[in-house]
Amino acid sequence: MDGTSRVKTALAEGKRVALGVWQLLPGSNLARILARAGYDWVLVDCEHGNIDDAAMHESVAAVAGYGVSPIVRTESKTAMSSLTVAASRFPPQGRRGFGSPFAMDRFAVGLTASQYLAQANATLLLAVPIETREALDAADAIAAVDGLDLLFVGPFDLGNSIGHPVLNGVIDAVLEEAIEKVLRAAHAAGQKAGIYCGDGAQAKHYAEMGFDLVNVQTDVGALSASLTRELATVAGTGASTPGSRGPYGS
């Protein structure tokens, strides 16, 4: 840990989109494979996958060991507020308690507690998911919360919430406008905007739209697509790889 964060550096410079991959399956060896793939960040999903707290800590350490930014997706139960921001940062910027003696060892060998505390606030990325009609309607207010870094769109849940679900991998015009609304709200407030995508083609579309942080694939999606593709190749069936244009595939 040297006072920098790969994903925050990319976002601050604004020269390219910060691209990431989603980890749904537990395992530090899997996390290392994802971290070696060339992405800026790996999100360890503790909501949708079967990754528990212990497995999350192991994956975070594995990802950080490659200089890639680990992001942890926790289950959302509270609305974004100034109290949420304060709870995520150490004093004087917040009120987060310093309780773990292991956090600094996740990022560098020999990093002292004082060094970790001096750098932690600057390298932390705080993102809020926009996945419901309520969050969509409050996008401008959420983006205005001081200390927030990024609004992150979850198209699958957002589409379900507003009555325009992703079907067969297709994002319809109403959901697309909702996605653009979040992008506009974030940028109008000087914040960054991110989005979950199911594959490279979809990721390219939203990167070109102006999103600053984009998920490209999941471990599950990549594994499934690769196995299906290679089986079709050796069997000579010419079967196409199942699409994954929606957040969770077709």
Short mmCIF file of C-alpha atoms in Angstrom, two decimals:
data_model
loop_
_atom_site.label_atom_id
_atom_site.label_comp_id
_atom_site.label_asym_id
_atom_site.label_seq_id
_atom_site.Cartn_x
_atom_site.Cartn_y
_atom_site.Cartn_z
CA MET A 1 0.00 0.00 0.00
CA ASP A 2 1.65 3.19 -1.17
CA GLY A 3 -1.12 5.75 -0.79
CA THR A 4 -2.60 4.93 -4.19
CA SER A 5 -5.48 2.81 -5.38
CA ARG A 6 -5.59 1.43 -8.91
CA VAL A 7 -9.30 1.99 -9.32
CA LYS A 8 -9.34 5.43 -7.66
CA THR A 9 -6.34 6.52 -9.71
CA ALA A 10 -8.13 5.53 -12.92
CA LEU A 11 -11.28 7.36 -11.83
CA ALA A 12 -9.38 10.49 -10.77
CA GLU A 13 -7.35 10.70 -13.98
CA GLY A 14 -10.45 10.21 -16.13
CA LYS A 15 -8.41 9.01 -19.10
CA ARG A 16 -10.00 5.58 -19.32
CA VAL A 17 -12.81 3.51 -17.88
CA ALA A 18 -12.01 1.50 -14.75
CA LEU A 19 -12.84 -2.06 -15.80
CA GLY A 20 -13.59 -4.83 -13.35
CA VAL A 21 -14.72 -8.41 -12.88
CA TRP A 22 -17.20 -9.90 -10.41
CA GLN A 23 -16.37 -12.77 -8.04
CA LEU A 24 -19.41 -14.84 -7.03
CA LEU A 25 -17.66 -18.08 -6.08
CA PRO A 26 -15.54 -18.31 -2.93
CA GLY A 27 -11.84 -19.06 -3.04
CA SER A 28 -8.59 -17.14 -2.77
CA ASN A 29 -7.07 -19.07 -5.69
CA LEU A 30 -9.98 -18.02 -7.88
CA ALA A 31 -9.51 -14.43 -6.68
CA ARG A 32 -5.87 -14.58 -7.78
CA ILE A 33 -6.86 -15.80 -11.24
CA LEU A 34 -9.27 -12.88 -11.58
CA ALA A 35 -6.66 -10.41 -10.30
CA ARG A 36 -4.10 -11.64 -12.84
CA ALA A 37 -6.49 -11.12 -15.75
CA GLY A 38 -5.64 -7.43 -16.16
CA TYR A 39 -8.66 -5.71 -14.65
CA ASP A 40 -8.48 -2.63 -12.43
CA TRP A 41 -10.72 -4.08 -9.74
CA VAL A 42 -12.31 -7.30 -8.55
CA LEU A 43 -15.62 -7.12 -6.72
CA VAL A 44 -16.09 -9.77 -4.05
CA ASP A 45 -19.84 -10.31 -3.89
CA CYS A 46 -21.15 -11.07 -0.41
CA GLU A 47 -24.78 -10.54 -1.43
CA HIS A 48 -25.50 -12.62 -4.54
CA GLY A 49 -22.80 -15.27 -4.25
CA ASN A 50 -22.03 -17.79 -1.52
CA ILE A 51 -19.03 -15.89 -0.16
CA ASP A 52 -19.09 -15.61 3.62
CA ASP A 53 -17.14 -13.15 5.77
CA ALA A 54 -14.08 -15.37 6.17
CA ALA A 55 -13.88 -16.15 2.45
CA MET A 56 -14.29 -12.45 1.67
CA HIS A 57 -11.24 -11.55 3.76
CA GLU A 58 -9.15 -14.17 1.97
CA SER A 59 -10.23 -12.96 -1.48
CA VAL A 60 -9.55 -9.32 -0.61
CA ALA A 61 -6.02 -10.19 0.45
CA ALA A 62 -5.45 -12.26 -2.69
CA VAL A 63 -6.66 -9.48 -5.00
CA ALA A 64 -4.74 -6.73 -3.21
CA GLY A 65 -1.58 -8.80 -3.46
CA TYR A 66 -1.56 -8.21 -7.22
CA GLY A 67 -1.97 -4.45 -6.96
CA VAL A 68 -5.59 -4.73 -8.08
CA SER A 69 -8.31 -2.92 -6.13
CA PRO A 70 -10.65 -5.21 -4.16
CA ILE A 71 -14.23 -3.99 -3.81
CA VAL A 72 -16.69 -5.68 -1.46
CA ARG A 73 -20.39 -5.81 -2.27
CA THR A 74 -22.34 -6.03 0.96
CA GLU A 75 -26.05 -6.51 1.43
CA SER A 76 -27.80 -3.14 1.33
CA LYS A 77 -30.34 -2.51 4.07
CA THR A 78 -29.98 1.19 4.78
CA ALA A 79 -30.32 4.30 2.65
CA MET A 80 -27.25 6.29 1.75
CA SER A 81 -26.73 9.19 4.11
CA SER A 82 -24.01 11.28 5.69
CA LEU A 83 -24.00 8.76 8.56
CA THR A 84 -23.19 5.95 6.13
CA VAL A 85 -20.31 7.94 4.73
CA ALA A 86 -19.00 8.73 8.20
CA ALA A 87 -19.14 5.07 9.21
CA SER A 88 -16.90 4.11 6.30
CA ARG A 89 -14.03 6.49 7.06
CA PHE A 90 -11.63 6.94 9.95
CA PRO A 91 -11.47 10.20 11.95
CA PRO A 92 -11.26 13.07 11.31
CA GLN A 93 -13.22 12.47 8.08
CA GLY A 94 -15.53 9.95 9.73
CA ARG A 95 -16.24 7.86 12.80
CA ARG A 96 -15.11 4.40 11.72
CA GLY A 97 -13.51 2.43 14.53
CA PHE A 98 -10.05 0.94 14.14
CA GLY A 99 -10.61 -2.55 15.48
CA SER A 100 -8.84 -5.02 13.21
CA PRO A 101 -5.09 -5.65 13.52
CA PHE A 102 -5.10 -7.45 10.17
CA ALA A 103 -6.36 -4.83 7.71
CA MET A 104 -2.97 -3.30 6.96
CA ASP A 105 -1.41 -6.70 6.20
CA ARG A 106 -3.83 -7.15 3.32
CA PHE A 107 -2.09 -4.47 1.28
CA ALA A 108 1.62 -4.50 2.11
CA VAL A 109 4.17 -6.37 4.19
CA GLY A 110 5.39 -4.35 7.15
CA LEU A 111 2.79 -1.60 6.89
CA THR A 112 2.26 -0.11 10.34
CA ALA A 113 -1.10 0.82 11.81
CA SER A 114 -0.18 4.51 11.63
CA GLN A 115 0.76 4.23 7.96
CA TYR A 116 -2.45 2.37 7.19
CA LEU A 117 -4.59 4.98 8.95
CA ALA A 118 -2.80 7.79 7.11
CA GLN A 119 -3.62 6.24 3.73
CA ALA A 120 -6.90 4.39 4.23
CA ASN A 121 -9.32 7.29 3.79
CA ALA A 122 -7.67 8.45 0.56
CA THR A 123 -7.75 5.00 -1.01
CA LEU A 124 -11.26 3.99 0.03
CA LEU A 125 -13.95 3.94 -2.65
CA LEU A 126 -17.52 4.32 -1.42
CA ALA A 127 -20.21 3.40 -3.94
CA VAL A 128 -23.97 3.20 -3.51
CA PRO A 129 -26.10 0.84 -5.62
CA ILE A 130 -29.03 2.27 -7.56
CA GLU A 131 -31.28 -0.76 -7.94
CA THR A 132 -34.80 0.35 -6.97
CA ARG A 133 -37.38 2.89 -8.11
CA GLU A 134 -36.90 4.73 -4.82
CA ALA A 135 -33.17 5.02 -5.38
CA LEU A 136 -33.72 6.06 -9.00
CA ASP A 137 -36.14 8.82 -7.95
CA ALA A 138 -33.64 10.00 -5.33
CA ALA A 139 -30.60 9.76 -7.60
CA ASP A 140 -29.92 13.51 -7.55
CA ALA A 141 -30.16 13.66 -3.75
CA ILE A 142 -27.98 10.58 -3.30
CA ALA A 143 -25.33 11.95 -5.65
CA ALA A 144 -25.23 15.14 -3.58
CA VAL A 145 -24.19 13.29 -0.38
CA ASP A 146 -20.76 14.60 0.58
CA GLY A 147 -18.12 11.88 0.75
CA LEU A 148 -19.76 9.52 -1.72
CA ASP A 149 -17.55 8.48 -4.63
CA LEU A 150 -19.77 6.67 -7.09
CA LEU A 151 -23.33 5.73 -8.04
CA PHE A 152 -23.50 2.13 -9.26
CA VAL A 153 -26.36 0.89 -11.45
CA GLY A 154 -27.63 -2.68 -11.07
CA PRO A 155 -29.72 -3.02 -14.26
CA PHE A 156 -31.33 -6.35 -13.38
CA ASP A 157 -32.80 -5.27 -10.03
CA LEU A 158 -33.52 -1.76 -11.28
CA GLY A 159 -35.40 -3.12 -14.28
CA ASN A 160 -37.49 -5.40 -12.07
CA SER A 161 -38.26 -2.54 -9.69
CA ILE A 162 -39.51 -0.15 -12.37
CA GLY A 163 -41.49 -2.81 -14.23
CA HIS A 164 -39.11 -3.17 -17.17
CA PRO A 165 -37.07 -6.29 -16.45
CA VAL A 166 -34.16 -7.48 -18.53
CA LEU A 167 -35.64 -10.28 -20.66
CA ASN A 168 -33.51 -12.50 -22.89
CA GLY A 169 -30.62 -10.15 -22.30
CA VAL A 170 -32.48 -7.13 -23.70
CA ILE A 171 -32.52 -3.77 -21.89
CA ASP A 172 -35.54 -1.89 -23.20
CA ALA A 173 -35.82 1.85 -23.87
CA VAL A 174 -37.42 2.70 -20.51
CA LEU A 175 -34.72 0.93 -18.52
CA GLU A 176 -32.04 2.45 -20.74
CA GLU A 177 -33.37 5.93 -19.96
CA ALA A 178 -33.36 5.11 -16.25
CA ILE A 179 -29.73 4.05 -16.54
CA GLU A 180 -28.87 7.29 -18.32
CA LYS A 181 -30.68 9.25 -15.61
CA VAL A 182 -28.34 7.82 -12.97
CA LEU A 183 -25.33 8.65 -15.15
CA ARG A 184 -26.50 12.25 -15.54
CA ALA A 185 -27.23 12.62 -11.81
CA ALA A 186 -23.78 11.38 -10.84
CA HIS A 187 -21.90 13.58 -13.27
CA ALA A 188 -24.01 16.65 -12.49
CA ALA A 189 -22.94 16.31 -8.84
CA GLY A 190 -19.30 15.77 -9.73
CA GLN A 191 -19.48 12.08 -8.86
CA LYS A 192 -18.52 9.01 -10.85
CA ALA A 193 -20.95 6.47 -12.27
CA GLY A 194 -20.59 2.70 -12.55
CA ILE A 195 -22.66 -0.13 -13.97
CA TYR A 196 -22.90 -3.91 -13.89
CA CYS A 197 -22.63 -5.57 -17.30
CA GLY A 198 -22.87 -9.18 -18.40
CA ASP A 199 -20.25 -9.27 -21.13
CA GLY A 200 -17.69 -7.27 -23.06
CA ALA A 201 -20.11 -6.01 -25.71
CA GLN A 202 -22.47 -4.59 -23.12
CA ALA A 203 -19.55 -3.16 -21.16
CA LYS A 204 -18.26 -1.43 -24.29
CA HIS A 205 -21.69 0.11 -24.89
CA TYR A 206 -21.89 1.66 -21.43
CA ALA A 207 -18.27 2.73 -21.42
CA GLU A 208 -18.95 4.64 -24.64
CA MET A 209 -22.08 6.12 -23.05
CA GLY A 210 -19.86 7.73 -20.43
CA PHE A 211 -19.80 5.42 -17.42
CA ASP A 212 -16.57 5.70 -15.46
CA LEU A 213 -16.49 2.22 -13.90
CA VAL A 214 -17.81 -0.85 -15.69
CA ASN A 215 -18.03 -4.52 -14.81
CA VAL A 216 -17.13 -6.73 -17.78
CA GLN A 217 -17.90 -10.28 -16.66
CA THR A 218 -18.43 -12.60 -13.70
CA ASP A 219 -16.42 -15.64 -12.75
CA VAL A 220 -19.51 -17.81 -13.22
CA GLY A 221 -20.31 -16.30 -16.61
CA ALA A 222 -16.75 -16.63 -17.89
CA LEU A 223 -16.47 -20.24 -16.73
CA SER A 224 -19.80 -21.23 -18.24
CA ALA A 225 -19.13 -19.49 -21.57
CA SER A 226 -15.63 -20.94 -21.89
CA LEU A 227 -16.71 -24.51 -21.14
CA THR A 228 -19.62 -24.32 -23.59
CA ARG A 229 -17.51 -22.75 -26.33
CA GLU A 230 -14.69 -25.26 -26.11
CA LEU A 231 -17.10 -28.20 -26.02
CA ALA A 232 -18.76 -26.91 -29.19
CA THR A 233 -15.34 -26.55 -30.82
CA VAL A 234 -14.18 -30.09 -30.14
CA ALA A 235 -17.59 -31.60 -30.92
CA GLY A 236 -17.80 -29.69 -34.19
CA THR A 237 -21.36 -28.66 -33.51
CA GLY A 238 -20.81 -25.01 -34.33
CA ALA A 239 -23.04 -24.13 -31.41
CA SER A 240 -22.69 -20.54 -30.35
CA THR A 241 -21.73 -19.57 -26.84
CA PRO A 242 -24.82 -18.71 -24.77
CA GLY A 243 -25.29 -14.97 -24.59
CA SER A 244 -24.80 -13.05 -21.39
CA ARG A 245 -26.04 -9.65 -22.44
CA GLY A 246 -28.19 -9.23 -19.38
CA PRO A 247 -26.66 -8.73 -15.95
CA TYR A 248 -27.01 -12.46 -15.26
CA GLY A 249 -27.12 -13.77 -18.81
CA SER A 250 -30.04 -14.35 -21.12
#
